[in-house]
PDB file of C-alpha atoms and ligand atoms in Angstrom:
ATOM      1  CA  MET A 738     220.172  40.463  21.192  1.00 44.00           C
ATOM      2  CA  LYS A 739     221.898  43.806  20.822  1.00 46.00           C
ATOM      3  CA  THR A 740     218.933  45.374  18.969  1.00 47.00           C
ATOM      4  CA  ILE A 741     216.422  44.145  21.799  1.00 47.00           C
ATOM      5  CA  LEU A 742     218.582  45.635  24.485  1.00 48.00           C
ATOM      6  CA  THR A 743     218.859  48.967  22.627  1.00 46.00           C
ATOM      7  CA  LEU A 744     215.134  49.117  22.110  1.00 45.00           C
ATOM      8  CA  THR A 745     214.418  48.280  25.647  1.00 47.00           C
ATOM      9  CA  LEU A 746     216.836  51.085  26.871  1.00 47.00           C
ATOM     10  CA  ALA A 747     215.328  53.601  24.594  1.00 43.00           C
ATOM     11  CA  THR A 748     211.816  52.741  25.621  1.00 45.00           C
ATOM     12  CA  VAL A 749     212.686  53.171  29.409  1.00 47.00           C
ATOM     13  CA  LEU A 750     214.563  56.652  28.581  1.00 46.00           C
ATOM     14  CA  GLY A 751     211.395  57.717  26.330  1.00 42.00           C
ATOM     15  CA  ALA A 752     209.009  56.945  29.260  1.00 41.00           C
ATOM     16  CA  VAL A 753     211.025  58.942  31.763  1.00 44.00           C
ATOM     17  CA  THR A 754     211.141  61.973  29.272  1.00 44.00           C
ATOM     18  CA  ILE A 755     207.417  61.930  28.279  1.00 44.00           C
ATOM     19  CA  ALA A 756     206.242  61.533  31.843  1.00 51.00           C
ATOM     20  CA  GLY A 757     208.401  64.358  33.038  1.00 53.00           C
ATOM     21  CA  ALA A 758     207.986  63.031  36.456  1.00 69.00           C
ATOM     22  CA  GLU A 759     211.575  63.774  37.914  1.00 94.00           C
ATOM     23  CA  PRO A 760     210.969  67.125  39.874  1.00 97.00           C
ATOM     24  CA  LEU A 761     213.117  70.084  38.819  1.00 98.00           C
ATOM     25  CA  GLN A 762     216.290  70.415  41.105  1.00 98.00           C
ATOM     26  CA  VAL A 763     215.936  74.075  42.264  1.00 98.00           C
ATOM     27  CA  VAL A 764     219.010  75.772  44.328  1.00 98.00           C
ATOM     28  CA  CYS A 765     218.249  79.017  46.077  1.00 98.00           C
ATOM     29  CA  THR A 766     221.073  80.927  47.827  1.00 98.00           C
ATOM     30  CA  LEU A 767     218.910  82.030  50.498  1.00 98.00           C
ATOM     31  CA  THR A 768     216.190  80.583  52.943  1.00 98.00           C
ATOM     32  CA  ASP A 769     213.633  83.142  52.001  1.00 98.00           C
ATOM     33  CA  LEU A 770     214.030  82.096  48.163  1.00 98.00           C
ATOM     34  CA  GLY A 771     213.836  78.574  49.208  1.00 98.00           C
ATOM     35  CA  TRP A 772     210.630  78.967  50.875  1.00 98.00           C
ATOM     36  CA  LEU A 773     209.071  80.889  47.944  1.00 98.00           C
ATOM     37  CA  ALA A 774     210.523  78.478  45.445  1.00 98.00           C
ATOM     38  CA  GLU A 775     208.829  75.502  47.352  1.00 98.00           C
ATOM     39  CA  GLN A 776     205.528  77.138  47.343  1.00 98.00           C
ATOM     40  CA  VAL A 777     205.760  77.905  43.560  1.00 98.00           C
ATOM     41  CA  GLY A 778     207.403  74.497  42.615  1.00 98.00           C
ATOM     42  CA  GLY A 779     205.210  72.187  44.725  1.00 98.00           C
ATOM     43  CA  GLU A 780     205.598  68.465  43.707  1.00 97.00           C
ATOM     44  CA  ASP A 781     207.267  69.658  40.383  1.00 98.00           C
ATOM     45  CA  ALA A 782     210.361  70.754  42.127  1.00 98.00           C
ATOM     46  CA  GLU A 783     212.997  69.743  44.752  1.00 98.00           C
ATOM     47  CA  VAL A 784     214.496  72.717  46.576  1.00 98.00           C
ATOM     48  CA  ALA A 785     217.918  72.918  48.175  1.00 98.00           C
ATOM     49  CA  VAL A 786     219.299  76.095  50.169  1.00 98.00           C
ATOM     50  CA  LEU A 787     223.003  77.201  50.099  1.00 98.00           C
ATOM     51  CA  CYS A 788     223.038  79.704  53.000  1.00 98.00           C
ATOM     52  CA  PRO A 789     221.552  78.513  56.244  1.00 97.00           C
ATOM     53  CA  GLY A 790     219.156  81.247  57.887  1.00 97.00           C
ATOM     54  CA  GLU A 791     221.331  82.088  60.669  1.00 96.00           C
ATOM     55  CA  TYR A 792     224.349  83.000  58.391  1.00 97.00           C
ATOM     56  CA  ASP A 793     225.055  86.694  57.212  1.00 96.00           C
ATOM     57  CA  PRO A 794     224.445  86.148  53.472  1.00 97.00           C
ATOM     58  CA  HIS A 795     227.009  88.713  52.532  1.00 95.00           C
ATOM     59  CA  PHE A 796     229.935  86.231  54.080  1.00 94.00           C
ATOM     60  CA  LEU A 797     229.031  82.667  53.505  1.00 96.00           C
ATOM     61  CA  PRO A 798     231.999  80.383  53.458  1.00 95.00           C
ATOM     62  CA  ALA A 799     232.162  78.722  50.022  1.00 93.00           C
ATOM     63  CA  ARG A 800     232.217  75.071  51.219  1.00 94.00           C
ATOM     64  CA  PRO A 801     232.655  72.265  48.517  1.00 93.00           C
ATOM     65  CA  SER A 802     229.425  70.558  49.739  1.00 95.00           C
ATOM     66  CA  LEU A 803     227.641  73.713  48.319  1.00 97.00           C
ATOM     67  CA  ALA A 804     229.279  73.551  44.938  1.00 97.00           C
ATOM     68  CA  ARG A 805     228.347  69.819  44.827  1.00 96.00           C
ATOM     69  CA  ALA A 806     224.474  70.975  45.402  1.00 95.00           C
ATOM     70  CA  LEU A 807     224.861  73.653  42.722  1.00 97.00           C
ATOM     71  CA  GLY A 808     226.264  70.949  40.291  1.00 97.00           C
ATOM     72  CA  LYS A 809     222.933  69.084  40.259  1.00 95.00           C
ATOM     73  CA  ALA A 810     220.681  72.082  39.792  1.00 98.00           C
ATOM     74  CA  ASP A 811     218.492  72.791  36.860  1.00 98.00           C
ATOM     75  CA  LEU A 812     217.630  76.321  38.318  1.00 98.00           C
ATOM     76  CA  LEU A 813     219.603  78.532  40.491  1.00 98.00           C
ATOM     77  CA  CYS A 814     217.638  81.361  42.063  1.00 98.00           C
ATOM     78  CA  TYR A 815     219.794  84.102  43.490  1.00 98.00           C
ATOM     79  CA  ASN A 816     219.175  87.335  45.512  1.00 98.00           C
ATOM     80  CA  GLY A 817     221.512  89.523  43.235  1.00 98.00           C
ATOM     81  CA  LEU A 818     222.436  93.110  43.675  1.00 97.00           C
ATOM     82  CA  ASP A 819     225.862  91.717  44.705  1.00 95.00           C
ATOM     83  CA  LEU A 820     224.575  90.156  47.969  1.00 97.00           C
ATOM     84  CA  GLU A 821     226.317  86.828  47.137  1.00 97.00           C
ATOM     85  CA  VAL A 822     229.121  88.156  45.221  1.00 95.00           C
ATOM     86  CA  GLY A 823     231.670  86.963  47.784  1.00 94.00           C
ATOM     87  CA  TRP A 824     230.869  83.357  47.453  1.00 97.00           C
ATOM     88  CA  LEU A 825     228.459  82.490  44.589  1.00 97.00           C
ATOM     89  CA  PRO A 826     230.779  83.106  41.791  1.00 97.00           C
ATOM     90  CA  VAL A 827     233.507  80.958  43.437  1.00 97.00           C
ATOM     91  CA  LEU A 828     230.892  78.047  43.874  1.00 97.00           C
ATOM     92  CA  LEU A 829     229.676  78.370  40.206  1.00 97.00           C
ATOM     93  CA  ASP A 830     233.240  77.956  39.157  1.00 97.00           C
ATOM     94  CA  LYS A 831     233.637  74.912  41.212  1.00 96.00           C
ATOM     95  CA  ALA A 832     230.205  73.351  40.275  1.00 97.00           C
ATOM     96  CA  ARG A 833     231.068  73.212  36.536  1.00 96.00           C
ATOM     97  CA  ASN A 834     227.228  73.175  35.686  1.00 98.00           C
ATOM     98  CA  PRO A 835     226.651  74.775  32.520  1.00 97.00           C
ATOM     99  CA  ARG A 836     222.888  74.918  33.091  1.00 98.00           C
ATOM    100  CA  VAL A 837     223.201  77.611  35.830  1.00 98.00           C
ATOM    101  CA  ARG A 838     225.721  79.692  34.308  1.00 96.00           C
ATOM    102  CA  ASP A 839     224.912  83.476  34.169  1.00 94.00           C
ATOM    103  CA  GLY A 840     222.837  84.091  31.012  1.00 95.00           C
ATOM    104  CA  GLN A 841     221.408  80.560  31.058  1.00 97.00           C
ATOM    105  CA  PRO A 842     217.539  79.943  31.393  1.00 97.00           C
ATOM    106  CA  GLY A 843     218.653  77.960  34.617  1.00 98.00           C
ATOM    107  CA  CYS A 844     220.112  81.153  36.118  1.00 98.00           C
ATOM    108  CA  LEU A 845     217.634  83.507  37.816  1.00 98.00           C
ATOM    109  CA  ASP A 846     218.665  86.810  39.430  1.00 98.00           C
ATOM    110  CA  CYS A 847     215.509  87.471  41.582  1.00 98.00           C
ATOM    111  CA  SER A 848     216.156  91.170  42.002  1.00 98.00           C
ATOM    112  CA  LEU A 849     214.715  91.422  38.478  1.00 98.00           C
ATOM    113  CA  ALA A 850     211.351  91.150  39.841  1.00 98.00           C
ATOM    114  CA  LEU A 851     211.715  94.486  41.823  1.00 97.00           C
ATOM    115  CA  ALA A 852     209.875  97.570  40.905  1.00 93.00           C
ATOM    116  CA  THR A 853     212.266  99.617  42.965  1.00 94.00           C
ATOM    117  CA  VAL A 854     215.841  99.232  44.220  1.00 96.00           C
ATOM    118  CA  LEU A 855     216.580 101.334  47.233  1.00 96.00           C
ATOM    119  CA  GLU A 856     219.893 103.221  47.808  1.00 92.00           C
ATOM    120  CA  VAL A 857     221.390 103.007  44.494  1.00 92.00           C
ATOM    121  CA  PRO A 858     224.808 104.816  44.825  1.00 88.00           C
ATOM    122  CA  SER A 859     224.911 107.975  42.897  1.00 83.00           C
ATOM    123  CA  GLY A 860     228.444 108.049  42.502  1.00 78.00           C
ATOM    124  CA  PRO A 861     231.064 105.254  41.846  1.00 74.00           C
ATOM    125  CA  VAL A 862     231.572 102.830  44.927  1.00 70.00           C
ATOM    126  CA  SER A 863     234.599 100.754  45.354  1.00 64.00           C
ATOM    127  CA  ARG A 864     234.279  97.268  46.742  1.00 61.00           C
ATOM    128  CA  SER A 865     238.151  97.759  47.700  1.00 58.00           C
ATOM    129  CA  GLN A 866     236.764 100.188  50.327  1.00 59.00           C
ATOM    130  CA  GLY A 867     234.820  97.316  51.868  1.00 64.00           C
ATOM    131  CA  ASP A 868     231.298  98.548  50.904  1.00 73.00           C
ATOM    132  CA  VAL A 869     229.130  95.555  50.369  1.00 78.00           C
ATOM    133  CA  HIS A 870     226.220  97.404  48.872  1.00 88.00           C
ATOM    134  CA  PRO A 871     227.693  98.684  45.472  1.00 87.00           C
ATOM    135  CA  GLN A 872     224.592  98.327  43.298  1.00 91.00           C
ATOM    136  CA  GLY A 873     222.185  99.621  46.039  1.00 93.00           C
ATOM    137  CA  ASN A 874     220.612  97.790  49.141  1.00 95.00           C
ATOM    138  CA  PRO A 875     220.127  94.150  48.396  1.00 97.00           C
ATOM    139  CA  HIS A 876     217.826  93.260  51.386  1.00 98.00           C
ATOM    140  CA  TYR A 877     214.528  93.655  49.546  1.00 98.00           C
ATOM    141  CA  LEU A 878     213.096  90.309  50.628  1.00 98.00           C
ATOM    142  CA  LEU A 879     212.264  92.005  53.827  1.00 98.00           C
ATOM    143  CA  ASP A 880     209.484  93.917  52.080  1.00 98.00           C
ATOM    144  CA  PRO A 881     206.898  90.893  51.661  1.00 98.00           C
ATOM    145  CA  ARG A 882     205.428  92.593  48.504  1.00 98.00           C
ATOM    146  CA  ASN A 883     208.898  91.760  46.918  1.00 98.00           C
ATOM    147  CA  GLY A 884     208.456  88.093  48.047  1.00 98.00           C
ATOM    148  CA  VAL A 885     205.220  88.162  46.024  1.00 98.00           C
ATOM    149  CA  ARG A 886     207.011  89.741  42.983  1.00 98.00           C
ATOM    150  CA  VAL A 887     209.895  87.089  43.268  1.00 98.00           C
ATOM    151  CA  ALA A 888     207.494  84.075  43.395  1.00 98.00           C
ATOM    152  CA  ALA A 889     205.654  85.307  40.213  1.00 98.00           C
ATOM    153  CA  LEU A 890     209.115  85.633  38.556  1.00 98.00           C
ATOM    154  CA  MET A 891     210.151  82.203  39.708  1.00 98.00           C
ATOM    155  CA  ALA A 892     206.785  80.603  38.182  1.00 98.00           C
ATOM    156  CA  GLU A 893     207.589  82.221  34.852  1.00 98.00           C
ATOM    157  CA  ARG A 894     211.128  80.814  34.728  1.00 98.00           C
ATOM    158  CA  LEU A 895     210.108  77.382  36.133  1.00 98.00           C
ATOM    159  CA  GLY A 896     207.381  77.212  33.537  1.00 98.00           C
ATOM    160  CA  GLU A 897     210.082  78.012  30.862  1.00 98.00           C
ATOM    161  CA  LEU A 898     212.090  75.160  32.080  1.00 98.00           C
ATOM    162  CA  ARG A 899     209.158  72.833  32.176  1.00 97.00           C
ATOM    163  CA  PRO A 900     206.372  74.118  30.046  1.00 97.00           C
ATOM    164  CA  GLU A 901     204.174  71.137  30.782  1.00 96.00           C
ATOM    165  CA  ALA A 902     203.881  72.329  34.360  1.00 97.00           C
ATOM    166  CA  ALA A 903     203.750  76.105  33.510  1.00 98.00           C
ATOM    167  CA  GLY A 904     199.932  76.449  34.481  1.00 98.00           C
ATOM    168  CA  ARG A 905     200.596  74.713  37.900  1.00 98.00           C
ATOM    169  CA  PHE A 906     203.641  77.138  38.630  1.00 98.00           C
ATOM    170  CA  ARG A 907     201.591  80.006  37.748  1.00 98.00           C
ATOM    171  CA  GLN A 908     198.644  78.950  39.714  1.00 98.00           C
ATOM    172  CA  ARG A 909     200.604  78.444  42.868  1.00 98.00           C
ATOM    173  CA  ALA A 910     202.122  81.821  42.656  1.00 98.00           C
ATOM    174  CA  ALA A 911     198.679  83.360  42.343  1.00 98.00           C
ATOM    175  CA  ASP A 912     197.566  81.353  45.304  1.00 98.00           C
ATOM    176  CA  LEU A 913     200.470  82.538  47.370  1.00 98.00           C
ATOM    177  CA  ALA A 914     199.962  86.056  46.412  1.00 98.00           C
ATOM    178  CA  ALA A 915     196.238  85.825  47.325  1.00 98.00           C
ATOM    179  CA  ALA A 916     197.196  84.237  50.891  1.00 98.00           C
ATOM    180  CA  LEU A 917     199.896  86.891  51.608  1.00 98.00           C
ATOM    181  CA  GLU A 918     198.097  89.935  50.464  1.00 98.00           C
ATOM    182  CA  PRO A 919     195.527  90.273  53.413  1.00 98.00           C
ATOM    183  CA  ARG A 920     198.353  89.351  55.828  1.00 98.00           C
ATOM    184  CA  ILE A 921     200.587  92.112  54.360  1.00 98.00           C
ATOM    185  CA  ALA A 922     197.770  94.508  54.946  1.00 98.00           C
ATOM    186  CA  ALA A 923     197.433  93.272  58.413  1.00 98.00           C
ATOM    187  CA  TRP A 924     200.955  93.604  59.280  1.00 98.00           C
ATOM    188  CA  HIS A 925     200.961  97.150  57.982  1.00 98.00           C
ATOM    189  CA  ALA A 926     198.012  98.062  60.168  1.00 98.00           C
ATOM    190  CA  ALA A 927     199.472  96.275  63.297  1.00 98.00           C
ATOM    191  CA  ALA A 928     202.756  98.388  62.970  1.00 98.00           C
ATOM    192  CA  GLU A 929     200.913 101.772  63.779  1.00 97.00           C
ATOM    193  CA  PRO A 930     202.590 102.121  67.146  1.00 97.00           C
ATOM    194  CA  VAL A 931     206.084 101.678  65.690  1.00 97.00           C
ATOM    195  CA  ARG A 932     205.514 104.635  63.321  1.00 97.00           C
ATOM    196  CA  ALA A 933     205.374 107.066  66.440  1.00 95.00           C
ATOM    197  CA  HIS A 934     209.174 107.189  66.966  1.00 93.00           C
ATOM    198  CA  PRO A 935     212.041 106.893  64.662  1.00 96.00           C
ATOM    199  CA  LEU A 936     214.249 103.892  64.973  1.00 97.00           C
ATOM    200  CA  VAL A 937     218.044 103.337  64.478  1.00 98.00           C
ATOM    201  CA  HIS A 938     219.457  99.964  63.077  1.00 97.00           C
ATOM    202  CA  TYR A 939     222.753  98.312  63.465  1.00 97.00           C
ATOM    203  CA  SER A 940     223.574  97.624  59.918  1.00 95.00           C
ATOM    204  CA  LYS A 941     221.878  98.826  56.700  1.00 95.00           C
ATOM    205  CA  GLN A 942     219.623  95.697  56.611  1.00 96.00           C
ATOM    206  CA  TRP A 943     215.947  97.276  57.172  1.00 98.00           C
ATOM    207  CA  GLU A 944     215.537  99.871  54.579  1.00 97.00           C
ATOM    208  CA  TYR A 945     212.803  97.926  52.658  1.00 98.00           C
ATOM    209  CA  LEU A 946     211.136  96.817  55.812  1.00 98.00           C
ATOM    210  CA  ALA A 947     211.048 100.535  56.926  1.00 98.00           C
ATOM    211  CA  ASP A 948     209.800 101.668  53.497  1.00 98.00           C
ATOM    212  CA  TRP A 949     206.966  99.002  53.377  1.00 98.00           C
ATOM    213  CA  LEU A 950     205.807  99.767  57.069  1.00 98.00           C
ATOM    214  CA  GLY A 951     206.254 103.506  56.935  1.00 98.00           C
ATOM    215  CA  LEU A 952     209.071 103.572  59.786  1.00 98.00           C
ATOM    216  CA  GLN A 953     211.432 106.409  60.020  1.00 96.00           C
ATOM    217  CA  LEU A 954     215.110 105.115  59.987  1.00 96.00           C
ATOM    218  CA  LEU A 955     217.176 107.750  61.690  1.00 97.00           C
ATOM    219  CA  GLY A 956     220.435 106.043  60.707  1.00 96.00           C
ATOM    220  CA  ALA A 957     222.770 102.826  60.905  1.00 96.00           C
ATOM    221  CA  VAL A 958     225.433 102.287  63.560  1.00 97.00           C
ATOM    222  CA  GLU A 959     227.301 100.431  60.809  1.00 93.00           C
ATOM    223  CA  HIS A 960     226.604 103.220  58.393  1.00 86.00           C
ATOM    224  CA  ARG A 961     229.047 101.900  55.762  1.00 84.00           C
ATOM    225  CA  PRO A 962     228.020  98.454  54.967  1.00 83.00           C
ATOM    226  CA  GLY A 963     230.363  95.719  55.860  1.00 81.00           C
ATOM    227  CA  ILE A 964     232.893  98.392  57.601  1.00 84.00           C
ATOM    228  CA  SER A 965     233.077  98.819  61.434  1.00 87.00           C
ATOM    229  CA  PRO A 966     231.961 102.265  62.334  1.00 90.00           C
ATOM    230  CA  SER A 967     234.150 104.979  63.716  1.00 92.00           C
ATOM    231  CA  PRO A 968     233.512 106.181  67.323  1.00 94.00           C
ATOM    232  CA  ARG A 969     232.960 109.649  65.960  1.00 96.00           C
ATOM    233  CA  HIS A 970     230.126 108.397  63.843  1.00 96.00           C
ATOM    234  CA  VAL A 971     228.478 106.466  66.868  1.00 96.00           C
ATOM    235  CA  ASP A 972     228.759 109.518  69.106  1.00 96.00           C
ATOM    236  CA  GLU A 973     227.125 111.653  66.445  1.00 97.00           C
ATOM    237  CA  LEU A 974     224.322 109.108  65.866  1.00 97.00           C
ATOM    238  CA  THR A 975     223.811 108.579  69.670  1.00 97.00           C
ATOM    239  CA  GLY A 976     223.392 112.361  69.994  1.00 97.00           C
ATOM    240  CA  ARG A 977     220.748 112.422  67.176  1.00 97.00           C
ATOM    241  CA  ALA A 978     218.924 109.358  68.478  1.00 97.00           C
ATOM    242  CA  ARG A 979     218.727 110.913  72.124  1.00 97.00           C
ATOM    243  CA  ALA A 980     217.432 114.171  70.645  1.00 97.00           C
ATOM    244  CA  ALA A 981     214.739 112.341  68.352  1.00 96.00           C
ATOM    245  CA  GLY A 982     213.539 109.889  71.225  1.00 95.00           C
ATOM    246  CA  VAL A 983     214.584 106.740  69.611  1.00 96.00           C
ATOM    247  CA  THR A 984     213.284 103.973  71.599  1.00 95.00           C
ATOM    248  CA  GLU A 985     214.421 100.895  69.372  1.00 97.00           C
ATOM    249  CA  LEU A 986     217.824  99.646  68.046  1.00 98.00           C
ATOM    250  CA  VAL A 987     217.137  97.136  65.547  1.00 98.00           C
ATOM    251  CA  ALA A 988     219.597  94.378  64.750  1.00 98.00           C
ATOM    252  CA  ALA A 989     219.995  91.054  62.838  1.00 98.00           C
ATOM    253  CA  PRO A 990     221.086  87.975  64.577  1.00 97.00           C
ATOM    254  CA  TRP A 991     224.534  88.014  62.952  1.00 96.00           C
ATOM    255  CA  ASN A 992     225.365  91.710  63.725  1.00 96.00           C
ATOM    256  CA  HIS A 993     228.030  92.340  66.549  1.00 95.00           C
ATOM    257  CA  LEU A 994     225.211  91.936  69.077  1.00 97.00           C
ATOM    258  CA  ASP A 995     227.640  93.291  71.991  1.00 96.00           C
ATOM    259  CA  ALA A 996     228.387  96.465  70.195  1.00 95.00           C
ATOM    260  CA  ALA A 997     224.658  96.889  69.314  1.00 97.00           C
ATOM    261  CA  ALA A 998     223.624  96.465  72.878  1.00 97.00           C
ATOM    262  CA  LYS A 999     226.195  99.204  74.058  1.00 97.00           C
ATOM    263  CA  ALA A1000     225.024 101.525  71.289  1.00 97.00           C
ATOM    264  CA  ALA A1001     221.449 100.907  72.350  1.00 98.00           C
ATOM    265  CA  GLU A1002     222.063 101.523  76.033  1.00 97.00           C
ATOM    266  CA  ARG A1003     223.939 104.746  75.120  1.00 97.00           C
ATOM    267  CA  MET A1004     220.787 105.917  73.140  1.00 97.00           C
ATOM    268  CA  GLY A1005     218.559 105.060  75.826  1.00 96.00           C
ATOM    269  CA  ALA A1006     216.743 102.546  73.439  1.00 97.00           C
ATOM    270  CA  ALA A1007     215.860  98.772  73.554  1.00 97.00           C
ATOM    271  CA  LEU A1008     217.965  96.435  71.485  1.00 98.00           C
ATOM    272  CA  VAL A1009     215.601  94.438  69.266  1.00 98.00           C
ATOM    273  CA  VAL A1010     217.073  91.436  67.479  1.00 98.00           C
ATOM    274  CA  LEU A1011     214.880  90.595  64.669  1.00 98.00           C
ATOM    275  CA  PRO A1012     214.920  87.486  62.229  1.00 98.00           C
ATOM    276  CA  ALA A1013     216.321  89.047  59.032  1.00 98.00           C
ATOM    277  CA  ALA A1014     215.956  85.762  56.959  1.00 98.00           C
ATOM    278  CA  VAL A1015     213.683  82.674  57.245  1.00 98.00           C
ATOM    279  CA  GLY A1016     215.265  80.273  59.774  1.00 98.00           C
ATOM    280  CA  SER A1017     217.523  83.098  61.408  1.00 98.00           C
ATOM    281  CA  GLN A1018     215.515  82.751  64.708  1.00 97.00           C
ATOM    282  CA  PRO A1019     213.294  80.175  66.363  1.00 96.00           C
ATOM    283  CA  GLY A1020     209.497  80.954  65.329  1.00 97.00           C
ATOM    284  CA  ALA A1021     210.636  82.381  61.893  1.00 98.00           C
ATOM    285  CA  ASP A1022     210.653  79.270  59.978  1.00 97.00           C
ATOM    286  CA  GLY A1023     208.579  80.383  57.219  1.00 98.00           C
ATOM    287  CA  TYR A1024     208.361  83.556  55.177  1.00 98.00           C
ATOM    288  CA  PRO A1025     205.023  84.797  56.766  1.00 98.00           C
ATOM    289  CA  GLU A1026     206.056  83.651  60.154  1.00 98.00           C
ATOM    290  CA  MET A1027     209.147  85.850  59.774  1.00 98.00           C
ATOM    291  CA  PHE A1028     207.094  88.965  59.408  1.00 98.00           C
ATOM    292  CA  GLU A1029     204.773  87.917  62.019  1.00 98.00           C
ATOM    293  CA  VAL A1030     207.748  87.761  64.455  1.00 98.00           C
ATOM    294  CA  ILE A1031     209.236  91.032  63.147  1.00 98.00           C
ATOM    295  CA  VAL A1032     205.989  93.030  63.590  1.00 98.00           C
ATOM    296  CA  ALA A1033     205.103  91.443  66.920  1.00 98.00           C
ATOM    297  CA  ARG A1034     208.507  92.254  68.314  1.00 98.00           C
ATOM    298  CA  LEU A1035     208.667  95.771  67.001  1.00 98.00           C
ATOM    299  CA  VAL A1036     205.273  96.501  68.420  1.00 97.00           C
ATOM    300  CA  ALA A1037     206.108  94.942  71.784  1.00 97.00           C
ATOM    301  CA  ALA A1038     209.168  97.131  72.068  1.00 95.00           C
ATOM    302  CA  ALA A1039     207.427 100.263  71.108  1.00 94.00           C
ATOM    303  CA  GLY A1040     205.020  99.830  73.929  1.00 86.00           C
ATOM    304  CA  GLU A1041     207.600  99.497  76.527  1.00 73.00           C
TER     305      GLU A1041
HETATM  306 ZN1   ZN B1453     223.896  94.283  53.518  1.00 50.35          ZN
END
């Protein structure tokens, strides 16, 4: 009787392993990464996201429910460049999941896909001073070309974790690149009117967007990331913005929008609040839709 039972169990377990039908459990820190992972993973992956789109990803509260999600993951995809350093290490400690520990195949730093990291500090930067960009600017997903690069990296890693589906992962990443590339060119062309005047931004969020679209960023109100600006800095930037004819002050939904509105008024510029992440504002519920909204809103404000 015991032998029969053992055999039956072995057959059942064997069937599950051979079919490989269970989707890989992918946990992404950010909504942008979650959207990309869903495209690449298709029916071979189930994707969960830790930081909701409307939260500033620098400062997510490390709730126990997030650690539980991480505990079940086969693959963790994170932004890197210290964007999640305030909460991801805490969650990883609580999750006690050896598959997604740093250095394991189930742990993917998506910034490894980048060709260039912007604003890498030339000297030492201390986080004790509050600076939250110690390894350079981490907001690279606001350049859609980087989204394409990250999707390709995800496909490779998913394929390593599930070799029998590697071809499908690679094909989906290639399809995504083919679908995004003409739109990336169209957004770039549509942004022409925005290139006529320099912009000011509230926090140092938009460098990659500006780099891609060829926009001039005159400076940030919050010029040291994560630290409230001094009145002297704001006065100085206001003077430069007025002299340069700045027409738009760009902010993320989680910035101090009262302060941003005051600064914009003093500069004689329009405050333009843009979706800085998928799901951070209505209408930006996918990665392409986010750029659709960003470009349309920048162009509309440039014409005012
Ligand atoms: Zn930042």
